[in-house]
Amino acid sequence: MKKIEAIVRPEKYEQVKDALCEIDVKGITVYQVMGCGHQKGRLENVRGVEVDLEMNRKIKFEIVVSTEEWAEKTIEAIQKTACTGEIGDGKIFVYDLDNVIKIRTGERGIKAI
Ligand SMILES: Nc1ncnc2c1ncn2[C@@H]1O[C@H](COP(=O)(O)OP(=O)(O)OP(=O)(O)O)[C@@H](O)[C@H]1O
Ligand SMILES: [Mg+2]
């Protein structure tokens, strides 16, 4: 099982959500987050106060899928829809997942996704 975390631009939320719906993922968790990437070191001086202008609002998706193939499908759907080609488009992090437990039934593993 794989867990995919994707940080995307807030304005891409609807498109990414729709693309994930289309490939029929079994569940999605979404967060509003703040973050920065490579440009974080670029501090600007605003009225004598150093402000990190690169801590931006982003949307984080979490999706758990059963196989590597589903992970690739999910990654492709996100990258295709979230990409503008400009800095700040976000990132996709992929993890191996040990287990999933469905609370209602007690099912574990792939059955619980
Ligand atoms: N190494 C990282 N660790 C954790 N979160 C990250 C990392 N890189 C990026 N993020 C998250 O992704 C968001 C978008 O990152 P961003 O696209 O700016 O990455 P980048 O490496 O700076 O790429 P670019 O040069 O295209 O801007 C950040 O605001 C942050 O929330
Ligand atoms: Mg950046």
Coordinates of C-alpha atoms and ligand atoms in Angstrom, one line a residue:
M1 CA 0.0 0.0 0.0
K2 CA 1.1 3.5 -0.8
K3 CA 0.3 6.9 0.8
I4 CA 0.5 9.9 -1.5
E5 CA 0.7 13.4 -0.1
A6 CA 0.4 16.3 -2.6
I7 CA 0.9 19.9 -1.8
V8 CA -0.8 22.1 -4.5
R9 CA -1.9 25.6 -5.1
P10 CA -5.3 26.5 -3.5
E11 CA -6.7 27.5 -6.9
K12 CA -6.0 24.0 -8.2
Y13 CA -8.1 22.4 -5.5
E14 CA -11.2 21.8 -7.6
Q15 CA -9.3 20.5 -10.6
V16 CA -7.2 18.1 -8.6
K17 CA -10.2 16.8 -6.6
D18 CA -12.2 16.2 -9.8
A19 CA -9.2 14.4 -11.4
L20 CA -8.9 12.1 -8.3
C21 CA -12.7 11.5 -8.4
E22 CA -12.4 10.5 -12.1
I23 CA -9.8 7.8 -11.4
D24 CA -12.0 6.5 -8.6
V25 CA -9.7 6.8 -5.6
K26 CA -11.3 5.3 -2.5
G27 CA -10.8 8.2 -0.1
I28 CA -9.2 11.6 0.1
T29 CA -8.2 13.8 3.0
V30 CA -7.6 17.5 2.4
Y31 CA -5.9 20.1 4.6
Q32 CA -5.4 23.8 4.3
V33 CA -1.7 24.2 5.1
M34 CA 1.1 26.9 5.0
G35 CA 4.4 26.1 3.5
C36 CA 7.5 27.1 1.6
G37 CA 9.9 25.6 -0.8
H38 CA 13.2 26.6 -2.2
Q39 CA 12.5 30.3 -2.3
K40 CA 12.0 30.4 1.5
G41 CA 15.4 32.0 2.0
R42 CA 14.5 35.0 0.0
L43 CA 13.7 37.4 2.8
E44 CA 12.5 40.9 2.0
N45 CA 12.7 44.0 4.1
V46 CA 9.3 45.6 4.6
R47 CA 9.5 48.8 6.7
G48 CA 12.5 47.6 8.5
V49 CA 11.0 44.2 9.4
E50 CA 12.3 41.0 7.8
V51 CA 9.3 39.1 6.4
D52 CA 9.4 35.7 4.8
L53 CA 7.1 36.4 1.9
E54 CA 7.4 32.8 0.6
M55 CA 5.3 31.1 3.4
N56 CA 2.2 30.6 1.3
R57 CA -1.2 29.0 1.6
K58 CA -1.4 25.6 0.0
I59 CA -3.7 22.6 -0.1
K60 CA -2.6 19.2 0.9
F61 CA -4.2 16.1 -0.3
E62 CA -3.6 12.7 1.3
I63 CA -4.6 9.6 -0.7
V64 CA -4.0 5.9 0.2
V65 CA -4.0 3.4 -2.6
S66 CA -3.5 -0.4 -2.7
T67 CA -0.8 -0.8 -5.4
E68 CA 2.1 0.8 -7.1
E69 CA 0.0 1.0 -10.3
W70 CA -2.7 3.0 -8.5
A71 CA 0.0 5.2 -7.0
E72 CA 1.3 6.0 -10.5
K73 CA -2.2 6.8 -11.8
T74 CA -2.8 9.1 -8.8
I75 CA 0.5 10.9 -9.2
E76 CA -0.2 11.4 -12.9
A77 CA -3.6 12.8 -12.3
I78 CA -2.3 15.2 -9.7
Q79 CA 0.7 16.3 -11.7
K80 CA -1.3 16.9 -14.8
T81 CA -3.9 19.0 -13.1
A82 CA -1.8 20.9 -10.6
C83 CA 1.0 22.0 -12.9
T84 CA 1.2 25.6 -14.2
G85 CA 4.9 25.5 -14.9
E86 CA 5.5 28.4 -12.5
I87 CA 7.5 28.3 -9.2
G88 CA 5.3 27.2 -6.3
D89 CA 3.4 24.4 -8.1
G90 CA 4.0 22.1 -5.2
K91 CA 5.2 18.6 -4.6
I92 CA 4.0 15.0 -4.4
F93 CA 5.4 12.8 -1.6
V94 CA 5.0 9.0 -1.8
Y95 CA 5.3 6.6 1.1
D96 CA 5.1 2.9 1.7
L97 CA 2.2 2.3 4.2
D98 CA 2.3 -0.5 6.8
N99 CA -1.3 -0.9 7.5
V100 CA -4.9 0.5 7.3
I101 CA -7.6 -0.4 9.8
K102 CA -11.2 0.4 9.0
I103 CA -12.7 1.4 12.3
R104 CA -16.3 0.3 11.5
T105 CA -15.5 -3.3 10.5
G106 CA -12.0 -4.0 11.9
E107 CA -10.8 -5.0 8.4
R108 CA -7.2 -4.5 7.8
G109 CA -4.8 -3.9 4.9
I110 CA -6.0 -3.5 1.3
K111 CA -9.6 -4.6 2.3
A112 CA -9.7 -1.6 4.6
I113 CA -8.9 1.0 1.9
Ligands
LIG1 N1 11.2 19.7 0.9 C1 10.0 19.9 1.3 N2 9.5 19.4 2.5 C2 8.2 19.7 2.9 N3 7.4 20.4 2.2 C3 7.8 20.9 1.0 C4 9.1 20.7 0.5 N4 9.2 21.4 -0.7 C5 8.0 21.9 -0.9 N5 7.1 21.7 0.1 C6 5.8 22.1 0.2 O1 5.3 22.4 -1.1 C7 4.9 23.7 -1.2 C8 5.2 24.2 -2.6 O2 6.6 24.0 -2.8 P1 7.3 24.6 -4.1 O3 6.5 24.2 -5.3 O4 7.5 26.1 -3.9 O5 8.7 23.8 -4.1 P2 10.0 24.3 -4.7 O6 11.0 23.2 -4.4 O7 10.3 25.7 -4.2 O8 9.8 24.4 -6.2 P3 9.7 25.7 -7.2 O9 11.2 26.0 -7.4 O10 9.0 25.2 -8.4 O11 8.9 26.7 -6.5 C9 5.6 24.4 -0.1 O12 4.8 25.6 0.2 C10 5.6 23.4 1.0 O13 4.3 23.4 1.6
MG2 MG 9.0 27.3 -4.5

